[in-house]
XYZ file of C-alpha atoms in Angstrom:
567
model
C 51.109 57.039 48.699
C 53.744 58.611 46.434
C 56.435 56.660 48.311
C 54.541 53.418 47.664
C 54.413 54.188 43.943
C 58.157 54.899 43.898
C 58.869 51.672 45.802
C 56.755 49.634 43.398
C 58.419 51.262 40.413
C 61.856 50.508 41.833
C 60.886 46.916 42.567
C 59.618 46.455 39.026
C 62.803 48.003 37.601
C 64.992 45.712 39.705
C 62.964 42.680 38.598
C 63.186 43.698 34.939
C 66.926 44.359 35.107
C 67.586 41.074 36.923
C 65.508 39.156 34.346
C 67.471 40.706 31.476
C 70.769 40.095 33.272
C 69.929 36.412 33.779
C 69.420 35.850 30.035
C 72.410 35.197 27.804
C 73.259 34.937 24.131
C 74.674 31.452 23.613
C 76.696 31.060 20.433
C 77.965 27.901 18.730
C 79.626 27.049 15.441
C 78.552 23.803 13.767
C 81.076 22.611 11.201
C 79.289 19.997 9.080
C 81.849 17.698 7.503
C 82.526 14.133 6.418
C 84.453 11.841 8.737
C 85.698 8.265 8.433
C 84.674 6.258 11.502
C 85.250 2.618 12.468
C 82.208 0.660 13.562
C 81.254 -3.023 13.341
C 84.584 -4.107 11.804
C 84.311 -1.565 8.981
C 85.480 1.956 8.207
C 82.583 4.094 7.021
C 82.420 7.688 5.773
C 79.672 9.580 7.602
C 78.573 13.211 7.926
C 78.895 14.733 11.395
C 79.032 18.059 13.215
C 82.362 19.175 14.729
C 83.946 15.780 14.151
C 81.867 13.806 16.660
C 78.950 11.369 16.915
C 76.685 12.485 18.502
C 77.369 16.138 17.762
C 77.879 18.849 20.393
C 75.414 19.266 23.242
C 73.800 22.721 23.331
C 73.341 23.857 26.938
C 71.175 26.891 27.686
C 68.903 28.357 30.338
C 65.270 29.240 29.815
C 65.148 32.797 28.486
C 68.477 32.602 26.629
C 68.972 33.380 22.952
C 70.811 30.985 20.649
C 72.945 31.770 17.618
C 74.182 28.672 15.780
C 76.523 29.280 12.844
C 76.230 26.278 10.516
C 79.113 25.950 8.066
C 78.511 23.272 5.448
C 81.841 21.664 4.571
C 80.142 18.401 3.577
C 79.311 17.378 -0.009
C 75.580 17.339 0.800
C 72.847 19.928 1.109
C 71.985 20.347 4.797
C 69.519 22.008 7.161
C 69.320 21.742 10.942
C 66.025 21.434 12.839
C 65.774 22.381 16.523
C 63.327 19.658 17.475
C 60.662 20.833 19.925
C 61.703 24.500 20.074
C 58.622 26.721 19.711
C 60.320 29.350 17.495
C 57.817 32.026 18.360
C 58.415 34.686 15.692
C 61.615 32.882 14.651
C 60.014 30.328 12.329
C 62.733 31.049 9.743
C 65.099 29.145 12.070
C 62.949 26.001 12.367
C 65.014 24.205 9.754
C 63.000 21.633 7.735
C 64.269 21.668 4.168
C 61.871 23.316 1.675
C 59.337 24.043 4.418
C 60.968 27.049 6.132
C 64.148 27.366 4.076
C 66.080 26.100 1.111
C 69.001 23.890 2.160
C 72.481 25.179 2.970
C 74.508 24.121 -0.047
C 78.062 22.739 0.189
C 80.550 25.527 0.868
C 77.858 27.856 2.269
C 76.748 28.860 5.765
C 73.690 30.077 7.650
C 73.179 31.399 11.186
C 70.131 30.065 13.036
C 68.906 32.655 15.584
C 66.121 31.938 18.066
C 65.037 32.336 21.681
C 64.363 29.702 24.332
C 61.126 30.889 25.930
C 58.737 28.971 28.175
C 60.580 25.663 27.864
C 62.755 23.601 30.210
C 64.074 20.072 29.833
C 65.587 17.958 27.068
C 65.144 18.626 23.367
C 67.478 17.944 20.477
C 68.736 19.086 17.106
C 69.174 17.094 13.913
C 69.570 17.325 10.167
C 66.260 17.805 8.385
C 67.334 17.029 4.838
C 67.671 13.481 3.507
C 68.888 10.593 5.682
C 71.692 12.741 7.143
C 69.792 12.699 10.438
C 71.302 9.217 10.960
C 74.584 10.839 12.031
C 73.882 14.585 12.302
C 72.233 15.043 15.697
C 72.812 16.137 19.283
C 71.147 17.173 22.538
C 69.661 20.489 23.634
C 69.567 20.822 27.442
C 67.447 23.677 28.779
C 67.863 24.356 32.493
C 65.711 26.701 34.586
C 66.676 30.341 35.016
C 69.216 30.927 37.815
C 66.509 32.011 40.248
C 64.369 28.936 39.525
C 64.749 25.250 40.351
C 63.618 21.843 39.139
C 60.257 20.593 40.485
C 62.078 17.488 41.750
C 65.177 16.858 43.917
C 68.346 18.322 42.443
C 70.366 15.548 40.761
C 74.016 14.915 41.507
C 74.698 14.693 37.772
C 72.821 15.022 34.476
C 73.573 12.432 31.794
C 72.469 12.596 28.130
C 71.491 9.153 26.788
C 71.042 9.432 23.018
C 69.823 6.381 21.112
C 70.740 6.095 17.443
C 70.983 3.724 14.498
C 74.066 2.839 12.466
C 74.362 1.698 8.845
C 77.463 0.148 7.311
C 76.755 2.065 4.131
C 76.284 5.569 2.712
C 72.895 6.621 4.131
C 72.351 9.348 1.524
C 72.789 6.836 -1.305
C 70.544 4.444 0.608
C 67.713 6.994 0.650
C 68.217 7.996 -2.982
C 67.897 4.361 -4.073
C 64.759 3.907 -1.973
C 63.072 6.946 -3.511
C 64.069 5.937 -7.040
C 62.780 2.383 -6.702
C 59.897 2.948 -4.311
C 61.288 0.161 -2.123
C 62.017 0.900 1.560
C 65.745 1.097 2.401
C 67.653 -1.655 4.149
C 67.397 -1.897 7.924
C 70.196 -0.531 10.085
C 73.118 -2.703 11.194
C 73.146 -1.602 14.850
C 71.552 0.552 17.512
C 73.765 2.868 19.529
C 73.895 4.642 22.895
C 75.742 7.951 22.610
C 77.173 6.801 19.292
C 78.480 3.474 20.619
C 76.893 0.112 19.719
C 77.943 -1.902 22.762
C 79.623 -5.265 23.152
C 76.894 -7.451 21.639
C 77.972 -6.321 18.158
C 81.115 -7.453 16.289
C 84.333 -5.490 16.883
C 82.567 -3.469 19.587
C 83.943 -4.788 22.888
C 85.527 -1.430 23.682
C 82.851 0.665 21.975
C 80.285 0.782 24.763
C 78.931 3.687 26.797
C 80.142 3.586 30.423
C 78.621 5.542 33.306
C 80.259 5.720 36.753
C 77.841 6.346 39.623
C 78.200 6.826 43.368
C 75.980 4.867 45.733
C 73.280 7.058 47.272
C 73.423 9.772 44.589
C 70.618 10.866 42.248
C 71.154 11.052 38.479
C 69.002 12.702 35.827
C 69.047 10.678 32.608
C 68.150 12.879 29.639
C 67.057 10.327 27.029
C 66.603 11.111 23.331
C 65.494 8.695 20.621
C 67.494 9.850 17.602
C 67.017 6.486 15.880
C 65.784 6.810 12.339
C 63.017 4.237 12.299
C 62.500 2.315 15.535
C 60.724 2.826 18.825
C 62.791 1.388 21.656
C 62.400 -0.354 25.005
C 65.074 0.689 27.531
C 65.905 -0.820 30.916
C 68.683 -0.807 33.503
C 69.202 -4.074 35.369
C 68.120 -3.984 39.048
C 66.998 -0.342 38.843
C 63.788 1.588 38.493
C 63.455 5.034 36.982
C 61.169 7.960 37.818
C 59.995 9.835 34.733
C 59.841 13.582 35.461
C 59.563 15.093 31.959
C 58.727 14.198 28.363
C 59.523 16.386 25.348
C 60.735 19.164 27.685
C 57.470 19.296 29.630
C 57.418 18.329 33.304
C 55.302 15.294 34.149
C 53.785 13.958 37.295
C 56.519 11.608 38.636
C 55.986 8.149 37.181
C 57.888 5.158 38.583
C 58.717 2.433 36.060
C 61.268 -0.262 35.311
C 60.999 0.227 31.538
C 61.120 3.294 29.279
C 59.439 3.256 25.872
C 60.588 6.015 23.563
C 59.645 6.704 19.942
C 61.831 8.406 17.316
C 61.821 12.135 18.005
C 60.763 11.844 21.646
C 62.707 12.737 24.778
C 62.235 11.413 28.320
C 63.868 12.749 31.496
C 64.060 10.204 34.306
C 65.690 10.109 37.743
C 67.952 7.184 38.600
C 68.592 6.551 42.291
C 71.942 4.766 42.580
C 70.969 2.315 45.319
C 73.105 -0.754 44.579
C 76.399 -1.962 46.103
C 79.793 -0.315 45.585
C 81.821 -2.305 43.070
C 78.791 -3.719 41.255
C 78.026 -3.171 37.563
C 74.765 -3.299 35.606
C 73.946 -3.188 31.928
C 71.594 -0.602 30.477
C 70.075 -1.970 27.284
C 67.716 -0.986 24.490
C 66.088 -2.949 21.713
C 63.195 -2.267 19.349
C 59.507 -2.179 19.988
C 58.284 -3.547 16.647
C 54.638 -2.531 16.427
C 54.174 -4.272 13.062
C 55.387 -7.886 13.460
C 54.969 -8.590 9.739
C 57.440 -5.829 8.777
C 61.153 -6.813 8.880
C 63.161 -4.918 11.504
C 66.680 -5.055 12.987
C 66.181 -7.282 16.048
C 69.467 -6.477 17.806
C 70.308 -4.916 21.178
C 72.565 -2.029 22.153
C 73.866 -1.726 25.662
C 76.021 0.338 27.968
C 77.135 -0.305 31.524
C 76.775 1.398 34.915
C 79.654 0.980 37.370
C 79.305 1.737 41.100
C 82.483 3.419 42.284
C 83.295 4.109 45.921
C 85.183 6.758 47.859
C 88.149 8.315 46.071
C 88.722 5.163 44.027
C 87.360 4.885 40.511
C 88.513 1.325 39.994
C 85.913 -0.993 38.499
C 85.700 -4.306 40.319
C 85.516 -7.046 37.686
C 82.570 -9.350 38.252
C 79.482 -10.571 36.463
C 77.485 -7.723 34.952
C 73.730 -8.190 35.249
C 71.673 -7.825 32.051
C 68.080 -6.496 32.234
C 65.238 -8.593 30.843
C 63.767 -6.477 28.075
C 60.146 -6.822 26.917
C 59.355 -8.824 23.795
C 59.883 -6.926 20.548
C 56.115 -7.097 20.015
C 54.954 -6.133 23.529
C 52.303 -3.576 22.601
C 50.547 -3.729 26.028
C 53.756 -2.633 27.793
C 54.348 0.140 25.258
C 50.772 1.396 25.537
C 50.866 1.267 29.339
C 53.927 3.493 29.430
C 52.743 5.946 26.776
C 49.245 6.323 28.237
C 50.298 6.631 31.899
C 52.299 9.836 31.497
C 50.500 12.983 32.685
C 51.469 16.642 33.006
C 52.601 18.233 36.267
C 49.649 20.521 36.954
C 50.771 24.005 38.101
C 54.395 23.016 37.517
C 56.770 25.352 35.632
C 55.356 26.339 32.240
C 52.222 24.234 32.740
C 49.562 24.951 30.105
C 45.912 24.066 30.833
C 43.828 22.461 28.101
C 41.896 24.937 25.923
C 38.199 24.141 26.348
C 36.770 25.857 23.262
C 37.457 24.081 19.956
C 37.266 25.929 16.618
C 38.251 23.243 14.141
C 37.896 19.455 14.183
C 39.906 17.159 11.936
C 40.165 13.400 11.454
C 43.357 12.425 9.641
C 44.180 8.878 8.554
C 47.863 7.967 8.505
C 49.603 4.981 6.997
C 51.206 3.271 4.056
C 49.891 2.824 0.532
C 50.999 2.710 -3.083
C 51.798 5.219 -5.797
C 50.707 4.307 -9.292
C 53.733 4.372 -11.563
C 53.262 4.672 -15.321
C 55.580 2.300 -17.160
C 56.765 0.581 -13.968
C 56.377 -3.185 -13.537
C 55.088 -2.593 -10.008
C 53.514 0.233 -8.048
C 55.801 2.257 -5.778
C 55.670 2.295 -2.002
C 54.088 5.497 -0.621
C 52.664 6.975 2.577
C 49.932 9.518 3.174
C 47.761 11.551 5.515
C 44.092 11.598 4.452
C 45.311 9.980 1.215
C 47.487 13.047 0.455
C 51.078 11.888 -0.045
C 53.236 14.940 0.657
C 55.734 16.128 -1.957
C 58.343 18.722 -1.005
C 58.474 21.771 -3.304
C 61.637 22.207 -5.381
C 61.813 25.894 -6.358
C 60.950 27.773 -3.158
C 60.229 26.929 0.473
C 56.603 26.959 1.587
C 57.304 29.658 4.196
C 58.829 31.969 1.577
C 55.803 31.356 -0.642
C 53.508 32.280 2.255
C 55.421 35.454 3.140
C 55.834 36.713 -0.442
C 52.425 35.529 -1.666
C 53.897 33.271 -4.359
C 51.339 30.913 -5.862
C 51.973 27.449 -7.270
C 54.340 26.262 -4.529
C 51.655 24.581 -2.422
C 47.890 24.165 -2.419
C 45.770 25.203 0.606
C 43.467 22.209 0.277
C 44.458 19.635 2.880
C 41.121 18.067 3.901
C 39.617 17.862 7.402
C 38.421 14.311 6.721
C 39.645 11.364 4.636
C 38.159 11.321 1.120
C 36.560 7.914 1.752
C 35.401 6.507 5.061
C 36.076 2.811 5.594
C 36.984 0.330 8.302
C 40.430 1.832 8.831
C 41.887 -0.970 10.952
C 40.599 -3.940 8.913
C 43.727 -5.549 7.365
C 41.591 -7.292 4.724
C 39.718 -4.232 3.453
C 41.819 -3.986 0.265
C 40.620 -7.399 -0.875
C 37.223 -5.878 -1.579
C 38.357 -2.248 -2.123
C 41.844 -2.314 -3.723
C 41.507 1.300 -4.864
C 41.973 2.472 -1.279
C 45.673 1.604 -1.534
C 46.518 4.327 -4.058
C 47.516 7.771 -2.808
C 47.239 11.280 -4.230
C 50.626 13.028 -4.537
C 50.422 16.701 -3.545
C 52.037 19.578 -1.667
C 48.982 20.448 0.369
C 48.557 22.577 3.475
C 45.823 23.295 5.981
C 45.388 27.038 6.540
C 44.444 28.101 10.076
C 43.444 31.511 11.341
C 45.627 32.820 14.153
C 44.638 31.486 17.606
C 42.442 28.704 16.192
C 42.116 25.740 18.570
C 42.283 22.459 16.680
C 41.113 18.995 17.732
C 42.963 16.497 15.582
C 42.165 12.772 15.562
C 45.115 10.796 14.201
C 43.801 7.459 12.943
C 46.204 4.708 11.876
C 45.003 2.550 9.005
C 46.041 -0.977 8.045
C 45.912 -0.867 4.250
C 49.455 -2.250 3.878
C 50.471 -2.803 7.500
C 49.123 -1.893 10.907
C 51.862 -0.060 12.788
C 52.450 2.713 15.291
C 53.467 6.071 13.825
C 55.383 8.668 15.879
C 53.881 11.967 14.705
C 55.809 15.206 15.292
C 54.357 18.721 15.006
C 56.803 21.575 14.459
C 56.293 24.875 16.290
C 53.822 23.651 18.910
C 53.202 21.324 21.792
C 49.834 19.590 21.844
C 47.716 18.051 24.581
C 47.187 14.303 24.192
C 43.545 14.003 25.216
C 43.042 10.274 24.604
C 44.398 7.283 22.707
C 43.152 3.794 22.011
C 42.873 0.875 19.611
C 40.544 0.208 16.680
C 38.590 2.925 14.890
C 37.965 6.214 16.675
C 34.300 6.587 17.643
C 33.392 10.124 18.807
C 30.256 8.933 20.566
C 32.206 6.407 22.624
C 35.661 7.928 22.896
C 35.019 11.586 23.780
C 34.105 10.448 27.271
C 37.737 9.265 27.643
C 39.254 12.733 27.133
C 41.648 13.841 29.844
C 41.067 17.590 30.166
C 42.773 17.893 33.567
C 46.409 16.786 33.259
C 47.069 15.279 29.808
C 50.535 14.958 28.335
C 51.691 18.137 26.579
C 54.338 17.254 24.032
C 55.564 17.592 20.434
C 55.841 13.927 19.330
C 53.268 11.182 19.894
C 53.373 7.481 19.013
C 49.875 6.801 17.694
C 48.957 3.271 18.888
C 49.305 0.451 16.376
C 45.946 -0.216 14.744
C 44.517 2.657 16.751
C 44.090 6.388 17.204
C 44.999 9.402 19.313
C 43.298 12.750 19.859
C 45.458 15.842 20.223
C 44.515 19.481 20.756
C 46.646 22.539 20.037
C 46.205 26.284 19.694
C 47.549 27.779 16.471
C 49.047 30.900 18.060
C 52.380 30.834 16.202
C 52.256 32.286 12.663
C 54.216 30.491 9.978
C 54.419 27.234 8.029
C 54.749 24.185 10.278
C 55.140 20.633 9.061
C 53.529 17.685 10.832
C 55.103 14.386 9.851
C 55.939 10.869 10.861
C 59.335 10.720 12.569
C 60.077 7.321 11.067
C 62.430 8.676 8.428
C 61.691 5.933 5.948
C 58.139 7.337 5.821
C 58.627 11.094 5.333
C 60.387 10.818 1.938
C 57.460 8.646 0.835
C 54.918 11.289 1.800
C 53.727 10.879 5.407
C 53.462 14.567 6.200
C 51.429 17.757 5.747
C 51.773 21.446 6.575
C 49.785 23.820 8.766
C 49.954 27.426 7.578
C 49.041 29.689 10.495
C 47.940 33.161 9.426
C 49.146 36.372 11.050
C 47.569 37.710 14.191
C 46.223 41.257 14.647
C 49.508 42.871 15.772
C 53.157 43.022 14.725
C 54.070 40.811 17.685
C 51.721 38.108 16.373
C 52.736 38.351 12.719
C 55.338 36.580 10.618
C 58.572 38.607 10.527
C 60.503 39.077 7.277
C 63.130 36.472 6.342
C 66.703 37.036 7.529
C 69.019 38.444 4.856
C 71.305 35.372 4.904
C 68.474 32.855 4.384
C 69.754 30.202 1.929
C 68.432 30.373 -1.619
C 67.456 27.454 -3.824
């Protein structure tokens, strides 16, 4: 019996040592600087990381620790957000300006330190201060530990596909003018794939993403929508794709010929290269415009896939086939894709749905107006439950929480909208014009540690009915149900998927509709939930969850790092 105990102890020690040995500290330096780049027949000064657009790809394995040294050599304040990372007990590294930190000022630096635990797949990083996210972004690729494997066939190659938007103007000045006037900023001039607009735009014949593939091989496309404002349809001519993950959570394989991806979301999909050697096919993306009445940039970005053969990498010149993309306004196709994704039950890092609910919330989201004293017209605004979020200016919310500083935020975000009405009636303001006007505040919802929250996100149509991609920092959430019209608990609770719902960090709430998400507040800190259409966040479409400490040190908010930027 003693020998058995010794053997078990040795086995445990070997396992522990091997687990530690397999983890690594991955270190990067991000030099944030201005760069002059030529696009669309014009030279434009933009802000980038390490002189490239997109910025560097961060490659890690599950269990690794990351240290990212951000050196701000740009003329702008900057923070970096690690979109989708849980940041368990490293909330100080989450990155949203004035939520978890003051910005890194020009000429200063800050080291983001955090662990990659319980996550595999594609996430991304981006600026989280002003419109700098338009050009300050890049991929995070999290592979399984060395002893683990993907729950799908091993691909021959992994390819990041990052969608973006390009403006032929200074995006920081663009945002400043929009906030000052209350008028939304101008639409972008182009969409991009891996920073390149493609040959449908002027002066862009040679600025198109090219991918060489070998017939019979399998490719993993790691897609990220880094666009500022638009959901996108994406297709590859003569090919189908198998979705295997969304927001770094494995999904049940889903075969499709079209990908729909909202700002902030990621999709991993397998491409089987099954066409003829020497052939070429366009990949293309254009917007899904959920609100037809709202002006949008109706252009198309594209790249090209070339089939190469043997040792030769010569491209045979011939007609390149273009995919037929859905209509800009094809809501049924978008909803079909979004609602058909399900989690891979018992796959790596699978999380079952919590069955006990402690707190229920119904939150309306959408556009409204801000009354402006002395202005000829009211200003454009956005809100959640009629609270239009205002960032604090003196101290971050997380620092206020940790140090107990009052007056930075108010813990009064409501569980219900202040007035109940027919949320999806576009004519409601004709009889109730007062519904349009929002309440400006810096309000938070305080949750006890380990609270399970059911949150109904209800789009309203006061100014325009549109789909809103909502992102929650610090957590994934289960998407229990989604639909159109007004949420009705009596009717719609029967639609809840409690078996294998999507588990993700960003959800496109259906246009003129609703979605129900559920999450467990087991991560202490201050976590913003906001619309990932960047024209909306500066106008107030956000709120904060403050999660209180748990009963132990390992479930409590740690002190701030000594080099945390100061305001």
